Amino acid sequence: MKITKLTTYIVPPRWLFLKIETDEGIVGWGEPVVEGRALTVQAAVHELEDYLIGKDPFLIEDHWNVMYRAGFYRGGAVHMSAIAGIDQALWDIKGKALGQPIHSLLGGQVRDKIKVYSWIGGDRPSDVANNAKDVVARGFKAIKLNGCEEMQIVDTYDKVEKAVETIATIREAIGPYIGIGVDFHGRVHRPMAKVLAKELEPYKLLFIEEPVLSENREALKEIANHCSTPIALGERLYSRWDFKSVLSDGYVDILQPDLSHAGGITECRKIAAMAEAYDVALAPHCPLGPIALAACLQVDAVSYNAFIQEQSLGIHYNKGNDILDYISNKEVFQYADGFVSIPQGPGLGIEVDEAYVIERAKEGHRWRNPVWRHEDGSVAEW
């Protein structure tokens, strides 16, 4: 079997899909994208295409190493996301050719399903609390929300109190045993992060996510000493080498590699194994589309330390299209009692509705994240 063609589709709301074709008619799908940089990743995919055409798609490990190592300059969001989508598609081809789900080729599943959490939003604490209650009523056992808006490197306590009020209202609304993940989104700097972590401690959070930017992770030592809440991090790290010091430092409890950013299934399987050796949990980041989610579930299936999966159904970013729109076997993501089943079909286990993908690609997107500014006019972390 040989790779014959790579085709990319930029589709709403903010995704990039990749189709890899072979001379035997077997097709694989991947989702290589950086949110807000879809065109850049698309270009990187087609640069890697020059190497892949004519190659045996089964040689995934070798192709990964060539794509990573043979270009001399390596790593980073764009390069690793391009590799990630190609890697997903190659695994999809191999699984379909052999009639097996990818997790079967990775050693076999260790779980039948995995817990999922749902994003919630709202402008006021009461709105957020009501949205949280609605999500819990639908069966979810865990939720996640942004913990704060923009925050200066040293800021006033009214912003701290606003964040605490929101979490307190949610906790009162949904009771003591529903998991609450609070995402600081890297918006908070070291001086305020330790304050927020300590103030939120009484609400028994599932985790705090990106309390500081990954590049400022030396601050995690002090933050960890201000609370017992598990710390999660990793959506803006792109390889096992990026995660190496995070694990050796010992202050992060949950790794969140993104299967569409951190080198795909091949690399994230290795990151998961590294985390397991440090007794650190795995919770893959995935606010993206159905191909990315299917890839995450393949790694969740074989990773003992995976405990929860992010998914984007109904997320506020998904305007115009949602994850089920682009697949014909919509039942594959079976949500029940706060869990989603591990797909059992060949390859990724999803059937991409190619005709609909082509139709929506005519519209495409140029999604950009907002630019926030502080009261003094300086740019804020979003």
PDB file of C-alpha atoms in Angstrom, residues 82-271:
ATOM      1  CA  ALA A  82       0.792  19.129  11.426  1.00  0.00           C
ATOM      2  CA  ILE A  83       2.514  15.911  12.487  1.00  0.00           C
ATOM      3  CA  ALA A  84      -0.382  15.157  14.857  1.00  0.00           C
ATOM      4  CA  GLY A  85      -3.053  15.207  12.172  1.00  0.00           C
ATOM      5  CA  ILE A  86      -0.964  13.145   9.771  1.00  0.00           C
ATOM      6  CA  ASP A  87      -0.243  10.627  12.530  1.00  0.00           C
ATOM      7  CA  GLN A  88      -3.955  10.292  13.352  1.00  0.00           C
ATOM      8  CA  ALA A  89      -4.777   9.659   9.702  1.00  0.00           C
ATOM      9  CA  LEU A  90      -2.025   7.039   9.316  1.00  0.00           C
ATOM     10  CA  TRP A  91      -3.301   5.155  12.368  1.00  0.00           C
ATOM     11  CA  ASP A  92      -6.826   5.384  10.925  1.00  0.00           C
ATOM     12  CA  ILE A  93      -5.603   3.811   7.684  1.00  0.00           C
ATOM     13  CA  LYS A  94      -3.761   1.031   9.483  1.00  0.00           C
ATOM     14  CA  GLY A  95      -6.727   0.192  11.690  1.00  0.00           C
ATOM     15  CA  LYS A  96      -9.122   0.125   8.737  1.00  0.00           C
ATOM     16  CA  ALA A  97      -6.746  -2.030   6.670  1.00  0.00           C
ATOM     17  CA  LEU A  98      -6.464  -4.561   9.500  1.00  0.00           C
ATOM     18  CA  GLY A  99     -10.101  -4.334  10.547  1.00  0.00           C
ATOM     19  CA  GLN A 100      -9.193  -3.296  14.090  1.00  0.00           C
ATOM     20  CA  PRO A 101      -9.692  -0.222  16.283  1.00  0.00           C
ATOM     21  CA  ILE A 102      -6.464   1.648  16.909  1.00  0.00           C
ATOM     22  CA  HIS A 103      -6.549   0.798  20.611  1.00  0.00           C
ATOM     23  CA  SER A 104      -6.408  -2.893  19.674  1.00  0.00           C
ATOM     24  CA  LEU A 105      -3.180  -2.237  17.762  1.00  0.00           C
ATOM     25  CA  LEU A 106      -1.765  -0.370  20.786  1.00  0.00           C
ATOM     26  CA  GLY A 107      -2.136  -3.381  23.074  1.00  0.00           C
ATOM     27  CA  GLY A 108      -5.850  -3.503  23.729  1.00  0.00           C
ATOM     28  CA  GLN A 109      -8.199  -1.421  25.822  1.00  0.00           C
ATOM     29  CA  VAL A 110      -7.977  -1.313  29.606  1.00  0.00           C
ATOM     30  CA  ARG A 111     -11.413   0.349  29.972  1.00  0.00           C
ATOM     31  CA  ASP A 112     -14.778   0.252  28.214  1.00  0.00           C
ATOM     32  CA  LYS A 113     -15.621   3.917  28.782  1.00  0.00           C
ATOM     33  CA  ILE A 114     -14.145   7.063  30.259  1.00  0.00           C
ATOM     34  CA  LYS A 115     -15.601   9.911  32.286  1.00  0.00           C
ATOM     35  CA  VAL A 116     -16.120  13.151  30.357  1.00  0.00           C
ATOM     36  CA  TYR A 117     -16.681  16.713  31.471  1.00  0.00           C
ATOM     37  CA  SER A 118     -18.749  19.437  29.914  1.00  0.00           C
ATOM     38  CA  TRP A 119     -17.830  23.085  29.507  1.00  0.00           C
ATOM     39  CA  ILE A 120     -20.174  25.674  31.020  1.00  0.00           C
ATOM     40  CA  GLY A 121     -20.343  29.420  30.562  1.00  0.00           C
ATOM     41  CA  GLY A 122     -22.317  32.477  31.578  1.00  0.00           C
ATOM     42  CA  ASP A 123     -21.889  36.143  32.404  1.00  0.00           C
ATOM     43  CA  ARG A 124     -22.989  36.111  36.052  1.00  0.00           C
ATOM     44  CA  PRO A 125     -22.518  33.561  38.854  1.00  0.00           C
ATOM     45  CA  SER A 126     -26.225  32.742  38.853  1.00  0.00           C
ATOM     46  CA  ASP A 127     -26.162  32.098  35.089  1.00  0.00           C
ATOM     47  CA  VAL A 128     -23.115  29.854  35.439  1.00  0.00           C
ATOM     48  CA  ALA A 129     -24.733  27.966  38.333  1.00  0.00           C
ATOM     49  CA  ASN A 130     -27.920  27.366  36.344  1.00  0.00           C
ATOM     50  CA  ASN A 131     -25.912  26.173  33.355  1.00  0.00           C
ATOM     51  CA  ALA A 132     -23.972  23.817  35.644  1.00  0.00           C
ATOM     52  CA  LYS A 133     -27.207  22.388  37.053  1.00  0.00           C
ATOM     53  CA  ASP A 134     -28.496  21.783  33.535  1.00  0.00           C
ATOM     54  CA  VAL A 135     -25.316  19.903  32.600  1.00  0.00           C
ATOM     55  CA  VAL A 136     -25.489  17.769  35.745  1.00  0.00           C
ATOM     56  CA  ALA A 137     -29.154  17.029  35.013  1.00  0.00           C
ATOM     57  CA  ARG A 138     -28.022  15.615  31.637  1.00  0.00           C
ATOM     58  CA  GLY A 139     -25.859  13.100  33.475  1.00  0.00           C
ATOM     59  CA  PHE A 140     -22.413  14.696  33.540  1.00  0.00           C
ATOM     60  CA  LYS A 141     -20.438  14.095  36.723  1.00  0.00           C
ATOM     61  CA  ALA A 142     -17.882  16.827  36.056  1.00  0.00           C
ATOM     62  CA  ILE A 143     -17.837  20.326  34.587  1.00  0.00           C
ATOM     63  CA  LYS A 144     -15.188  22.880  33.654  1.00  0.00           C
ATOM     64  CA  LEU A 145     -15.277  26.640  33.343  1.00  0.00           C
ATOM     65  CA  ASN A 146     -12.919  29.567  32.948  1.00  0.00           C
ATOM     66  CA  GLY A 147     -11.920  30.731  36.406  1.00  0.00           C
ATOM     67  CA  CYS A 148     -11.513  34.429  35.700  1.00  0.00           C
ATOM     68  CA  GLU A 149     -11.333  37.113  33.064  1.00  0.00           C
ATOM     69  CA  GLU A 150      -8.194  39.167  32.417  1.00  0.00           C
ATOM     70  CA  MET A 151      -6.020  39.687  35.490  1.00  0.00           C
ATOM     71  CA  GLN A 152      -3.002  41.944  35.839  1.00  0.00           C
ATOM     72  CA  ILE A 153       0.280  40.542  37.144  1.00  0.00           C
ATOM     73  CA  VAL A 154      -0.702  42.060  40.505  1.00  0.00           C
ATOM     74  CA  ASP A 155      -4.391  42.901  40.710  1.00  0.00           C
ATOM     75  CA  THR A 156      -7.093  43.952  43.150  1.00  0.00           C
ATOM     76  CA  TYR A 157      -9.092  41.632  45.378  1.00  0.00           C
ATOM     77  CA  ASP A 158     -12.413  42.475  43.721  1.00  0.00           C
ATOM     78  CA  LYS A 159     -11.351  40.214  40.841  1.00  0.00           C
ATOM     79  CA  VAL A 160     -10.369  37.479  43.266  1.00  0.00           C
ATOM     80  CA  GLU A 161     -13.677  37.781  45.064  1.00  0.00           C
ATOM     81  CA  LYS A 162     -15.592  37.661  41.774  1.00  0.00           C
ATOM     82  CA  ALA A 163     -13.866  34.400  40.813  1.00  0.00           C
ATOM     83  CA  VAL A 164     -14.479  32.910  44.250  1.00  0.00           C
ATOM     84  CA  GLU A 165     -18.147  33.977  44.197  1.00  0.00           C
ATOM     85  CA  THR A 166     -18.675  32.166  40.896  1.00  0.00           C
ATOM     86  CA  ILE A 167     -17.169  28.912  42.149  1.00  0.00           C
ATOM     87  CA  ALA A 168     -18.974  29.156  45.489  1.00  0.00           C
ATOM     88  CA  THR A 169     -22.311  29.644  43.729  1.00  0.00           C
ATOM     89  CA  ILE A 170     -21.688  26.653  41.468  1.00  0.00           C
ATOM     90  CA  ARG A 171     -20.638  24.432  44.341  1.00  0.00           C
ATOM     91  CA  GLU A 172     -23.772  25.310  46.279  1.00  0.00           C
ATOM     92  CA  ALA A 173     -25.922  24.673  43.205  1.00  0.00           C
ATOM     93  CA  ILE A 174     -24.581  21.234  42.243  1.00  0.00           C
ATOM     94  CA  GLY A 175     -23.599  19.812  45.603  1.00  0.00           C
ATOM     95  CA  PRO A 176     -20.330  18.535  47.046  1.00  0.00           C
ATOM     96  CA  TYR A 177     -19.578  15.557  44.800  1.00  0.00           C
ATOM     97  CA  ILE A 178     -19.714  16.835  41.212  1.00  0.00           C
ATOM     98  CA  GLY A 179     -16.224  17.550  39.891  1.00  0.00           C
ATOM     99  CA  ILE A 180     -15.414  21.183  39.096  1.00  0.00           C
ATOM    100  CA  GLY A 181     -12.398  21.956  36.957  1.00  0.00           C
ATOM    101  CA  VAL A 182     -11.350  25.610  37.002  1.00  0.00           C
ATOM    102  CA  ASP A 183      -9.331  26.760  34.006  1.00  0.00           C
ATOM    103  CA  PHE A 184      -7.161  29.834  34.649  1.00  0.00           C
ATOM    104  CA  HIS A 185      -6.236  29.624  30.927  1.00  0.00           C
ATOM    105  CA  GLY A 186      -2.774  31.043  31.645  1.00  0.00           C
ATOM    106  CA  ARG A 187      -4.459  34.405  32.315  1.00  0.00           C
ATOM    107  CA  VAL A 188      -3.081  34.602  35.836  1.00  0.00           C
ATOM    108  CA  HIS A 189       0.506  35.440  36.726  1.00  0.00           C
ATOM    109  CA  ARG A 190       2.493  34.096  39.655  1.00  0.00           C
ATOM    110  CA  PRO A 191       1.615  36.763  42.284  1.00  0.00           C
ATOM    111  CA  MET A 192      -2.144  36.316  41.847  1.00  0.00           C
ATOM    112  CA  ALA A 193      -2.139  32.598  41.016  1.00  0.00           C
ATOM    113  CA  LYS A 194      -1.084  31.601  44.515  1.00  0.00           C
ATOM    114  CA  VAL A 195      -3.765  33.901  45.969  1.00  0.00           C
ATOM    115  CA  LEU A 196      -6.499  32.379  43.804  1.00  0.00           C
ATOM    116  CA  ALA A 197      -5.354  28.820  44.460  1.00  0.00           C
ATOM    117  CA  LYS A 198      -5.537  29.390  48.211  1.00  0.00           C
ATOM    118  CA  GLU A 199      -8.898  31.200  48.110  1.00  0.00           C
ATOM    119  CA  LEU A 200     -10.491  28.436  46.010  1.00  0.00           C
ATOM    120  CA  GLU A 201      -9.190  25.637  48.226  1.00  0.00           C
ATOM    121  CA  PRO A 202     -12.402  25.271  50.314  1.00  0.00           C
ATOM    122  CA  TYR A 203     -14.492  24.365  47.259  1.00  0.00           C
ATOM    123  CA  LYS A 204     -12.852  20.964  46.728  1.00  0.00           C
ATOM    124  CA  LEU A 205     -12.061  21.390  43.051  1.00  0.00           C
ATOM    125  CA  LEU A 206     -11.349  18.522  40.683  1.00  0.00           C
ATOM    126  CA  PHE A 207      -8.327  20.494  39.448  1.00  0.00           C
ATOM    127  CA  ILE A 208      -7.042  23.949  38.607  1.00  0.00           C
ATOM    128  CA  GLU A 209      -5.814  24.172  35.019  1.00  0.00           C
ATOM    129  CA  GLU A 210      -2.961  26.315  33.733  1.00  0.00           C
ATOM    130  CA  PRO A 211      -2.732  28.415  36.913  1.00  0.00           C
ATOM    131  CA  VAL A 212       0.223  30.044  35.166  1.00  0.00           C
ATOM    132  CA  LEU A 213       1.516  29.845  31.617  1.00  0.00           C
ATOM    133  CA  SER A 214       3.570  26.749  30.856  1.00  0.00           C
ATOM    134  CA  GLU A 215       6.633  28.925  30.253  1.00  0.00           C
ATOM    135  CA  ASN A 216       6.318  30.181  33.846  1.00  0.00           C
ATOM    136  CA  ARG A 217       5.978  26.750  35.378  1.00  0.00           C
ATOM    137  CA  GLU A 218       8.735  27.348  37.935  1.00  0.00           C
ATOM    138  CA  ALA A 219       5.958  29.183  39.809  1.00  0.00           C
ATOM    139  CA  LEU A 220       4.066  25.900  40.246  1.00  0.00           C
ATOM    140  CA  LYS A 221       6.200  24.994  43.253  1.00  0.00           C
ATOM    141  CA  GLU A 222       4.893  27.956  45.222  1.00  0.00           C
ATOM    142  CA  ILE A 223       1.319  27.498  43.975  1.00  0.00           C
ATOM    143  CA  ALA A 224       1.359  23.826  44.952  1.00  0.00           C
ATOM    144  CA  ASN A 225       2.487  24.833  48.430  1.00  0.00           C
ATOM    145  CA  HIS A 226      -0.540  27.136  48.785  1.00  0.00           C
ATOM    146  CA  CYS A 227      -3.197  24.474  48.156  1.00  0.00           C
ATOM    147  CA  SER A 228      -3.887  20.762  47.926  1.00  0.00           C
ATOM    148  CA  THR A 229      -5.974  21.051  44.749  1.00  0.00           C
ATOM    149  CA  PRO A 230      -4.570  18.956  41.872  1.00  0.00           C
ATOM    150  CA  ILE A 231      -2.791  21.071  39.242  1.00  0.00           C
ATOM    151  CA  ALA A 232      -3.382  20.347  35.553  1.00  0.00           C
ATOM    152  CA  LEU A 233      -1.277  21.594  32.653  1.00  0.00           C
ATOM    153  CA  GLY A 234      -0.169  20.698  29.158  1.00  0.00           C
ATOM    154  CA  GLU A 235      -2.384  21.942  26.333  1.00  0.00           C
ATOM    155  CA  ARG A 236       0.421  24.278  25.196  1.00  0.00           C
ATOM    156  CA  LEU A 237       3.188  21.679  25.365  1.00  0.00           C
ATOM    157  CA  TYR A 238       3.915  19.748  22.216  1.00  0.00           C
ATOM    158  CA  SER A 239       6.213  16.769  22.791  1.00  0.00           C
ATOM    159  CA  ARG A 240       7.580  14.346  25.372  1.00  0.00           C
ATOM    160  CA  TRP A 241      10.598  16.638  25.649  1.00  0.00           C
ATOM    161  CA  ASP A 242       8.361  19.559  26.608  1.00  0.00           C
ATOM    162  CA  PHE A 243       6.721  17.429  29.289  1.00  0.00           C
ATOM    163  CA  LYS A 244       9.977  15.964  30.638  1.00  0.00           C
ATOM    164  CA  SER A 245      10.815  18.785  33.047  1.00  0.00           C
ATOM    165  CA  VAL A 246       7.175  19.155  34.083  1.00  0.00           C
ATOM    166  CA  LEU A 247       7.211  15.574  35.294  1.00  0.00           C
ATOM    167  CA  SER A 248      10.648  15.691  36.885  1.00  0.00           C
ATOM    168  CA  ASP A 249       9.799  18.895  38.789  1.00  0.00           C
ATOM    169  CA  GLY A 250       6.909  17.047  40.427  1.00  0.00           C
ATOM    170  CA  TYR A 251       4.318  19.822  40.888  1.00  0.00           C
ATOM    171  CA  VAL A 252       1.775  18.874  38.210  1.00  0.00           C
ATOM    172  CA  ASP A 253      -0.784  16.177  39.023  1.00  0.00           C
ATOM    173  CA  ILE A 254      -2.612  15.927  35.692  1.00  0.00           C
ATOM    174  CA  LEU A 255      -1.109  16.112  32.190  1.00  0.00           C
ATOM    175  CA  GLN A 256      -3.318  17.472  29.400  1.00  0.00           C
ATOM    176  CA  PRO A 257      -1.597  16.867  26.055  1.00  0.00           C
ATOM    177  CA  ASP A 258      -3.719  17.683  23.024  1.00  0.00           C
ATOM    178  CA  LEU A 259      -3.893  14.872  20.448  1.00  0.00           C
ATOM    179  CA  SER A 260      -4.067  17.461  17.646  1.00  0.00           C
ATOM    180  CA  HIS A 261      -1.154  19.535  18.956  1.00  0.00           C
ATOM    181  CA  ALA A 262       1.283  17.162  20.677  1.00  0.00           C
ATOM    182  CA  GLY A 263       2.341  14.878  17.828  1.00  0.00           C
ATOM    183  CA  GLY A 264      -0.809  12.779  17.587  1.00  0.00           C
ATOM    184  CA  ILE A 265      -1.503   9.279  18.845  1.00  0.00           C
ATOM    185  CA  THR A 266       2.114   8.107  18.569  1.00  0.00           C
ATOM    186  CA  GLU A 267       3.527  10.897  20.730  1.00  0.00           C
ATOM    187  CA  CYS A 268       0.694  11.213  23.235  1.00  0.00           C
ATOM    188  CA  ARG A 269       0.834   7.472  23.929  1.00  0.00           C
ATOM    189  CA  LYS A 270       4.459   7.996  24.980  1.00  0.00           C
ATOM    190  CA  ILE A 271       3.612  11.099  27.039  1.00  0.00           C
TER     191      ILE A 271
END
